[in-house]
């Protein structure tokens, strides 16, 4: 059992302590994130963008979520790991959602699943929760609906839209979700939702009135290139550090200055006379 569980996370909300979440898709990064004390790791289908280079998350498959998901889970000791349900792995029916949520948990070892949508997916949430799998919902700007939204835009602007986002939050809570991601929602609306619900709210582009925050780790480390969404703070410039290191390596390899003698195994590991014999044998 990780140190962070649903109970400890809900207690944090009750005490007014903020909850940290980062996306992660691999073992090496998961170990670093976990050791840094981040409360929850999200194996997001954003891996379609960050790891696979697609324009959006729609092509990501169940098999890919399982492969990346189990790698990240292996790197986490204390973080609570949530695995995203990819596009079309749950929209068809509650039965399809339950079957795929079960696969994600059984085959990755994750602690919960996340799916996008509000009132439209409450049947699915209920079926998954009834089977003993915790569900994190995701409302506001839901990237799997990019073709409906016509781009990645703030949701919940104007009275009707704000009411719809609030009603989505209440609906997913009623269906049994223990956590909800609020993506690209006006900060005051996100704060109101956070006050109105007992489940944990995690914001991304939703201001600081949520119970916690999530960012895509490549964005916050400065690894995602020129474009960064307005809500992203770059906590480091790892992309630049990597590029500098790769260039220095390239230069040393080409100059023949890497590896040095200290970085090589002892010369005495190989007998000189034997090497001469080999040299003669293999003309
Ligand atoms: O897929 C993802 O990484 C997400 C977060 C950005 C919330 O859904």
mmCIF file of C-alpha atoms and ligand atoms in Angstrom:
data_model
loop_
_atom_site.group_PDB
_atom_site.id
_atom_site.type_symbol
_atom_site.label_atom_id
_atom_site.label_comp_id
_atom_site.label_asym_id
_atom_site.label_seq_id
_atom_site.Cartn_x
_atom_site.Cartn_y
_atom_site.Cartn_z
ATOM 1 C CA UNK A 1 0.000 0.000 0.000
ATOM 2 C CA UNK A 2 1.413 3.450 -0.848
ATOM 3 C CA UNK A 3 1.731 6.047 1.917
ATOM 4 C CA UNK A 4 -0.867 8.132 0.043
ATOM 5 C CA UNK A 5 -4.277 6.458 -0.069
ATOM 6 C CA UNK A 6 -7.807 7.701 -0.680
ATOM 7 C CA UNK A 7 -8.198 8.141 3.108
ATOM 8 C CA UNK A 8 -5.006 10.158 3.573
ATOM 9 C CA UNK A 9 -5.820 12.309 0.534
ATOM 10 C CA UNK A 10 -9.375 13.013 1.754
ATOM 11 C CA UNK A 11 -7.967 13.836 5.200
ATOM 12 C CA UNK A 12 -5.616 16.332 3.542
ATOM 13 C CA UNK A 13 -8.648 18.024 1.942
ATOM 14 C CA UNK A 14 -10.426 18.131 5.284
ATOM 15 C CA UNK A 15 -7.374 19.698 6.956
ATOM 16 C CA UNK A 16 -7.080 22.235 4.122
ATOM 17 C CA UNK A 17 -3.676 20.845 3.049
ATOM 18 C CA UNK A 18 -2.956 21.090 -0.669
ATOM 19 C CA UNK A 19 -2.412 17.915 -2.701
ATOM 20 C CA UNK A 20 0.315 17.658 -5.364
ATOM 21 C CA UNK A 21 -0.059 15.646 -8.551
ATOM 22 C CA UNK A 22 2.181 15.268 -11.604
ATOM 23 C CA UNK A 23 1.808 13.242 -14.754
ATOM 24 C CA UNK A 24 4.328 10.469 -15.284
ATOM 25 C CA UNK A 25 4.709 7.672 -17.801
ATOM 26 C CA UNK A 26 7.961 5.838 -16.979
ATOM 27 C CA UNK A 27 9.916 4.149 -14.183
ATOM 28 C CA UNK A 28 12.922 6.482 -14.006
ATOM 29 C CA UNK A 29 10.870 9.670 -13.726
ATOM 30 C CA UNK A 30 8.361 8.012 -11.382
ATOM 31 C CA UNK A 31 11.142 7.182 -8.900
ATOM 32 C CA UNK A 32 12.263 10.824 -8.844
ATOM 33 C CA UNK A 33 8.705 12.173 -8.526
ATOM 34 C CA UNK A 34 7.840 9.680 -5.781
ATOM 35 C CA UNK A 35 11.009 10.403 -3.784
ATOM 36 C CA UNK A 36 10.248 14.153 -4.014
ATOM 37 C CA UNK A 37 7.067 13.570 -2.019
ATOM 38 C CA UNK A 38 4.463 14.241 -4.720
ATOM 39 C CA UNK A 39 1.167 12.822 -3.384
ATOM 40 C CA UNK A 40 -0.324 11.406 -6.568
ATOM 41 C CA UNK A 41 0.956 10.398 -9.974
ATOM 42 C CA UNK A 42 -1.297 10.544 -13.020
ATOM 43 C CA UNK A 43 -0.411 8.276 -15.923
ATOM 44 C CA UNK A 44 -2.317 10.585 -18.240
ATOM 45 C CA UNK A 45 -3.255 9.843 -21.816
ATOM 46 C CA UNK A 46 -1.327 13.083 -22.435
ATOM 47 C CA UNK A 47 1.401 10.513 -23.123
ATOM 48 C CA UNK A 48 -0.037 10.595 -26.647
ATOM 49 C CA UNK A 49 1.428 14.108 -26.919
ATOM 50 C CA UNK A 50 4.450 13.966 -24.627
ATOM 51 C CA UNK A 51 5.787 10.460 -25.272
ATOM 52 C CA UNK A 52 4.398 9.635 -28.705
ATOM 53 C CA UNK A 53 4.288 13.004 -30.481
ATOM 54 C CA UNK A 54 0.634 12.898 -31.562
ATOM 55 C CA UNK A 55 -1.316 16.167 -31.916
ATOM 56 C CA UNK A 56 -3.957 15.031 -29.438
ATOM 57 C CA UNK A 57 -4.771 12.115 -27.113
ATOM 58 C CA UNK A 58 -7.291 10.351 -29.376
ATOM 59 C CA UNK A 59 -4.972 7.672 -30.865
ATOM 60 C CA UNK A 60 -3.815 6.315 -27.456
ATOM 61 C CA UNK A 61 -4.762 2.654 -26.882
ATOM 62 C CA UNK A 62 -5.453 0.476 -23.836
ATOM 63 C CA UNK A 63 -2.268 -1.518 -24.527
ATOM 64 C CA UNK A 64 -0.198 1.673 -24.519
ATOM 65 C CA UNK A 65 -1.776 2.869 -21.248
ATOM 66 C CA UNK A 66 -0.939 -0.511 -19.719
ATOM 67 C CA UNK A 67 2.690 -0.476 -20.895
ATOM 68 C CA UNK A 68 3.393 3.078 -19.722
ATOM 69 C CA UNK A 69 1.200 2.647 -16.630
ATOM 70 C CA UNK A 70 3.006 -0.402 -15.274
ATOM 71 C CA UNK A 71 6.391 1.283 -15.836
ATOM 72 C CA UNK A 72 5.339 4.309 -13.773
ATOM 73 C CA UNK A 73 3.732 2.161 -11.058
ATOM 74 C CA UNK A 74 7.011 0.245 -10.586
ATOM 75 C CA UNK A 75 8.753 3.527 -9.762
ATOM 76 C CA UNK A 76 6.247 4.625 -7.100
ATOM 77 C CA UNK A 77 6.456 3.573 -3.446
ATOM 78 C CA UNK A 78 4.434 6.280 -1.743
ATOM 79 C CA UNK A 79 2.502 8.102 -4.444
ATOM 80 C CA UNK A 80 -1.106 7.106 -5.223
ATOM 81 C CA UNK A 81 -1.143 6.209 -8.928
ATOM 82 C CA UNK A 82 -4.094 7.021 -11.195
ATOM 83 C CA UNK A 83 -4.267 5.538 -14.710
ATOM 84 C CA UNK A 84 -6.162 7.341 -17.480
ATOM 85 C CA UNK A 85 -8.786 5.497 -19.505
ATOM 86 C CA UNK A 86 -8.019 6.213 -23.186
ATOM 87 C CA UNK A 87 -10.508 7.524 -25.757
ATOM 88 C CA UNK A 88 -13.216 4.967 -26.617
ATOM 89 C CA UNK A 89 -12.256 2.574 -23.804
ATOM 90 C CA UNK A 90 -15.290 3.597 -21.692
ATOM 91 C CA UNK A 91 -17.705 5.747 -23.730
ATOM 92 C CA UNK A 92 -19.582 2.816 -25.306
ATOM 93 C CA UNK A 93 -21.194 1.362 -22.174
ATOM 94 C CA UNK A 94 -20.833 0.834 -18.428
ATOM 95 C CA UNK A 95 -19.842 -2.767 -19.135
ATOM 96 C CA UNK A 96 -17.055 -1.726 -21.516
ATOM 97 C CA UNK A 97 -15.859 0.836 -18.955
ATOM 98 C CA UNK A 98 -15.782 -1.741 -16.163
ATOM 99 C CA UNK A 99 -13.940 -4.331 -18.263
ATOM 100 C CA UNK A 100 -11.258 -1.820 -19.268
ATOM 101 C CA UNK A 101 -10.937 -0.229 -15.818
ATOM 102 C CA UNK A 102 -10.420 -3.756 -14.456
ATOM 103 C CA UNK A 103 -7.691 -4.422 -17.032
ATOM 104 C CA UNK A 104 -5.915 -1.158 -16.192
ATOM 105 C CA UNK A 105 -5.832 -1.950 -12.484
ATOM 106 C CA UNK A 106 -4.970 -5.671 -12.863
ATOM 107 C CA UNK A 107 -2.296 -5.177 -15.506
ATOM 108 C CA UNK A 108 -0.594 -2.001 -14.215
ATOM 109 C CA UNK A 109 -0.941 -2.279 -10.445
ATOM 110 C CA UNK A 110 -2.292 1.309 -10.327
ATOM 111 C CA UNK A 111 -4.585 2.480 -7.530
ATOM 112 C CA UNK A 112 -7.388 4.223 -9.443
ATOM 113 C CA UNK A 113 -8.588 5.095 -12.937
ATOM 114 C CA UNK A 114 -9.496 8.461 -14.459
ATOM 115 C CA UNK A 115 -12.057 9.116 -17.160
ATOM 116 C CA UNK A 116 -13.271 12.264 -18.872
ATOM 117 C CA UNK A 117 -16.832 13.594 -18.829
ATOM 118 C CA UNK A 118 -19.461 14.661 -16.325
ATOM 119 C CA UNK A 119 -23.148 13.759 -16.233
ATOM 120 C CA UNK A 120 -22.729 11.765 -19.496
ATOM 121 C CA UNK A 121 -20.479 9.133 -17.883
ATOM 122 C CA UNK A 122 -22.103 8.628 -14.469
ATOM 123 C CA UNK A 123 -23.287 5.078 -15.342
ATOM 124 C CA UNK A 124 -19.692 4.171 -16.144
ATOM 125 C CA UNK A 125 -18.349 5.735 -12.930
ATOM 126 C CA UNK A 126 -20.946 3.940 -10.827
ATOM 127 C CA UNK A 127 -20.191 0.544 -12.397
ATOM 128 C CA UNK A 128 -16.431 0.935 -11.853
ATOM 129 C CA UNK A 129 -16.770 2.200 -8.263
ATOM 130 C CA UNK A 130 -19.258 -0.593 -7.427
ATOM 131 C CA UNK A 131 -16.584 -3.091 -8.515
ATOM 132 C CA UNK A 132 -14.145 -1.637 -5.959
ATOM 133 C CA UNK A 133 -12.044 0.558 -8.247
ATOM 134 C CA UNK A 134 -11.645 4.212 -7.219
ATOM 135 C CA UNK A 135 -12.502 6.739 -9.943
ATOM 136 C CA UNK A 136 -11.111 10.199 -10.602
ATOM 137 C CA UNK A 137 -13.391 12.145 -12.959
ATOM 138 C CA UNK A 138 -12.215 14.917 -15.318
ATOM 139 C CA UNK A 139 -14.456 17.844 -16.301
ATOM 140 C CA UNK A 140 -14.202 21.307 -17.876
ATOM 141 C CA UNK A 141 -11.855 21.147 -20.856
ATOM 142 C CA UNK A 142 -11.671 17.421 -21.565
ATOM 143 C CA UNK A 143 -8.982 16.854 -24.249
ATOM 144 C CA UNK A 144 -10.649 13.710 -25.670
ATOM 145 C CA UNK A 145 -13.503 16.018 -26.841
ATOM 146 C CA UNK A 146 -11.151 18.369 -28.688
ATOM 147 C CA UNK A 147 -13.152 17.954 -31.918
ATOM 148 C CA UNK A 148 -16.359 19.051 -30.163
ATOM 149 C CA UNK A 149 -14.705 22.051 -28.489
ATOM 150 C CA UNK A 150 -12.889 23.040 -31.723
ATOM 151 C CA UNK A 151 -9.580 23.364 -29.841
ATOM 152 C CA UNK A 152 -8.244 23.463 -26.276
ATOM 153 C CA UNK A 153 -10.369 26.281 -24.805
ATOM 154 C CA UNK A 154 -11.453 27.474 -21.363
ATOM 155 C CA UNK A 155 -14.780 25.879 -20.362
ATOM 156 C CA UNK A 156 -17.396 27.218 -17.938
ATOM 157 C CA UNK A 157 -17.412 30.818 -19.234
ATOM 158 C CA UNK A 158 -20.879 32.408 -19.095
ATOM 159 C CA UNK A 159 -23.785 31.439 -16.858
ATOM 160 C CA UNK A 160 -25.052 28.340 -18.708
ATOM 161 C CA UNK A 161 -21.596 26.858 -19.091
ATOM 162 C CA UNK A 162 -20.655 27.574 -15.479
ATOM 163 C CA UNK A 163 -23.856 25.866 -14.298
ATOM 164 C CA UNK A 164 -23.105 22.872 -16.551
ATOM 165 C CA UNK A 165 -19.589 22.447 -15.120
ATOM 166 C CA UNK A 166 -20.925 22.669 -11.538
ATOM 167 C CA UNK A 167 -23.678 20.155 -12.350
ATOM 168 C CA UNK A 168 -21.088 17.823 -13.911
ATOM 169 C CA UNK A 169 -19.070 17.986 -10.686
ATOM 170 C CA UNK A 170 -22.115 17.190 -8.564
ATOM 171 C CA UNK A 171 -23.092 14.345 -10.912
ATOM 172 C CA UNK A 172 -19.690 12.614 -10.828
ATOM 173 C CA UNK A 173 -19.562 12.960 -7.046
ATOM 174 C CA UNK A 174 -23.054 11.439 -6.781
ATOM 175 C CA UNK A 175 -21.873 8.556 -9.021
ATOM 176 C CA UNK A 176 -19.026 7.819 -6.589
ATOM 177 C CA UNK A 177 -15.915 9.652 -7.859
ATOM 178 C CA UNK A 178 -13.434 10.386 -5.040
ATOM 179 C CA UNK A 179 -11.538 13.009 -7.036
ATOM 180 C CA UNK A 180 -12.189 15.283 -10.003
ATOM 181 C CA UNK A 181 -9.761 17.087 -12.292
ATOM 182 C CA UNK A 182 -10.991 20.580 -13.237
ATOM 183 C CA UNK A 183 -9.204 21.573 -16.430
ATOM 184 C CA UNK A 184 -9.239 25.122 -17.856
ATOM 185 C CA UNK A 185 -12.114 26.338 -15.700
ATOM 186 C CA UNK A 186 -12.409 29.953 -14.421
ATOM 187 C CA UNK A 187 -10.702 30.118 -10.990
ATOM 188 C CA UNK A 188 -13.768 31.421 -9.101
ATOM 189 C CA UNK A 189 -15.943 28.623 -10.494
ATOM 190 C CA UNK A 190 -13.297 26.026 -9.565
ATOM 191 C CA UNK A 191 -13.157 27.469 -6.023
ATOM 192 C CA UNK A 192 -16.959 27.327 -5.736
ATOM 193 C CA UNK A 193 -17.009 23.693 -6.906
ATOM 194 C CA UNK A 194 -14.249 22.858 -4.403
ATOM 195 C CA UNK A 195 -16.394 24.355 -1.604
ATOM 196 C CA UNK A 196 -19.547 22.513 -2.729
ATOM 197 C CA UNK A 197 -18.120 18.973 -3.023
ATOM 198 C CA UNK A 198 -16.632 16.482 -0.556
ATOM 199 C CA UNK A 199 -14.493 14.814 -3.237
ATOM 200 C CA UNK A 200 -11.006 16.164 -3.947
ATOM 201 C CA UNK A 201 -10.668 18.762 -6.714
ATOM 202 C CA UNK A 202 -7.413 18.887 -8.668
ATOM 203 C CA UNK A 203 -6.927 21.927 -10.854
ATOM 204 C CA UNK A 204 -4.998 22.452 -14.081
ATOM 205 C CA UNK A 205 -5.489 25.940 -15.459
ATOM 206 C CA UNK A 206 -8.203 26.414 -12.809
ATOM 207 C CA UNK A 207 -6.565 28.791 -10.312
ATOM 208 C CA UNK A 208 -5.406 28.046 -6.795
ATOM 209 C CA UNK A 209 -8.779 27.516 -5.120
ATOM 210 C CA UNK A 210 -8.739 23.744 -5.806
ATOM 211 C CA UNK A 211 -7.690 21.111 -3.261
ATOM 212 C CA UNK A 212 -4.624 20.293 -5.337
ATOM 213 C CA UNK A 213 -2.831 20.900 -8.622
ATOM 214 C CA UNK A 214 -1.611 18.772 -11.505
ATOM 215 C CA UNK A 215 0.843 19.625 -14.278
ATOM 216 C CA UNK A 216 2.302 17.645 -17.143
ATOM 217 C CA UNK A 217 5.869 17.027 -15.961
ATOM 218 C CA UNK A 218 7.550 17.860 -19.288
ATOM 219 C CA UNK A 219 5.760 21.255 -19.254
ATOM 220 C CA UNK A 220 6.851 22.182 -15.733
ATOM 221 C CA UNK A 221 10.428 21.023 -16.414
ATOM 222 C CA UNK A 222 10.740 23.118 -19.570
ATOM 223 C CA UNK A 223 11.013 20.106 -21.877
ATOM 224 C CA UNK A 224 8.036 20.723 -24.178
ATOM 225 C CA UNK A 225 9.497 23.213 -26.633
ATOM 226 C CA UNK A 226 8.386 26.723 -27.399
ATOM 227 C CA UNK A 227 4.633 26.544 -26.728
ATOM 228 C CA UNK A 228 3.562 26.404 -23.100
ATOM 229 C CA UNK A 229 -0.050 26.897 -22.014
ATOM 230 C CA UNK A 230 -0.730 30.092 -19.992
ATOM 231 C CA UNK A 231 -1.219 28.151 -16.736
ATOM 232 C CA UNK A 232 2.147 26.344 -16.807
ATOM 233 C CA UNK A 233 4.995 27.506 -14.581
ATOM 234 C CA UNK A 234 8.410 26.225 -15.678
ATOM 235 C CA UNK A 235 10.041 25.106 -12.431
ATOM 236 C CA UNK A 236 13.287 24.197 -14.233
ATOM 237 C CA UNK A 237 14.860 24.359 -17.707
ATOM 238 C CA UNK A 238 15.693 20.674 -18.041
ATOM 239 C CA UNK A 239 15.198 20.798 -21.816
ATOM 240 C CA UNK A 240 18.073 23.294 -22.094
ATOM 241 C CA UNK A 241 20.204 21.305 -19.625
ATOM 242 C CA UNK A 242 19.638 18.115 -21.690
ATOM 243 C CA UNK A 243 20.420 19.857 -24.947
ATOM 244 C CA UNK A 244 23.671 21.297 -23.510
ATOM 245 C CA UNK A 245 24.688 17.847 -22.227
ATOM 246 C CA UNK A 246 23.904 16.144 -25.571
ATOM 247 C CA UNK A 247 25.940 18.760 -27.464
ATOM 248 C CA UNK A 248 28.906 18.393 -25.067
ATOM 249 C CA UNK A 249 28.792 14.584 -25.468
ATOM 250 C CA UNK A 250 28.607 14.874 -29.252
ATOM 251 C CA UNK A 251 31.633 17.192 -29.276
ATOM 252 C CA UNK A 252 33.728 14.930 -26.994
ATOM 253 C CA UNK A 253 32.911 11.755 -28.931
ATOM 254 C CA UNK A 254 33.848 13.446 -32.195
ATOM 255 C CA UNK A 255 37.054 14.913 -30.702
ATOM 256 C CA UNK A 256 38.031 11.490 -29.307
ATOM 257 C CA UNK A 257 38.314 12.913 -25.775
ATOM 258 C CA UNK A 258 35.577 10.662 -24.388
ATOM 259 C CA UNK A 259 36.097 8.186 -22.805
ATOM 260 C CA UNK A 260 39.284 9.019 -20.873
ATOM 261 C CA UNK A 261 41.494 6.352 -19.315
ATOM 262 C CA UNK A 262 39.811 6.823 -15.917
ATOM 263 C CA UNK A 263 36.481 5.965 -17.542
ATOM 264 C CA UNK A 264 37.859 2.731 -19.062
ATOM 265 C CA UNK A 265 38.497 -0.689 -17.484
ATOM 266 C CA UNK A 266 42.082 -1.491 -16.430
ATOM 267 C CA UNK A 267 44.566 -2.172 -19.261
ATOM 268 C CA UNK A 268 45.793 -5.194 -17.271
ATOM 269 C CA UNK A 269 42.385 -6.850 -17.840
ATOM 270 C CA UNK A 270 43.709 -8.012 -21.190
ATOM 271 C CA UNK A 271 47.070 -9.728 -21.686
ATOM 272 C CA UNK A 272 49.269 -7.960 -24.311
ATOM 273 C CA UNK A 273 50.838 -11.149 -25.674
ATOM 274 C CA UNK A 274 47.408 -12.721 -26.104
ATOM 275 C CA UNK A 275 46.207 -9.631 -27.964
ATOM 276 C CA UNK A 276 49.199 -9.865 -30.333
ATOM 277 C CA UNK A 277 48.344 -13.531 -30.926
ATOM 278 C CA UNK A 278 44.731 -12.560 -31.718
ATOM 279 C CA UNK A 279 45.983 -9.838 -34.054
ATOM 280 C CA UNK A 280 47.989 -12.438 -36.028
ATOM 281 C CA UNK A 281 45.224 -15.066 -36.013
ATOM 282 C CA UNK A 282 42.524 -12.764 -37.416
ATOM 283 C CA UNK A 283 44.115 -11.294 -40.533
HETATM 284 O O1 LIG B 1 -3.822 13.202 -19.609
HETATM 285 C C1 LIG B 1 -3.425 14.007 -18.739
HETATM 286 O O2 LIG B 1 -2.239 14.166 -18.480
HETATM 287 C C2 LIG B 1 -4.438 14.766 -18.025
HETATM 288 C C3 LIG B 1 -3.986 15.899 -17.174
HETATM 289 C C4 LIG B 1 -3.456 16.994 -17.957
HETATM 290 C C5 LIG B 1 -5.040 16.318 -16.217
HETATM 291 O O3 LIG B 1 -5.589 14.471 -18.152
#
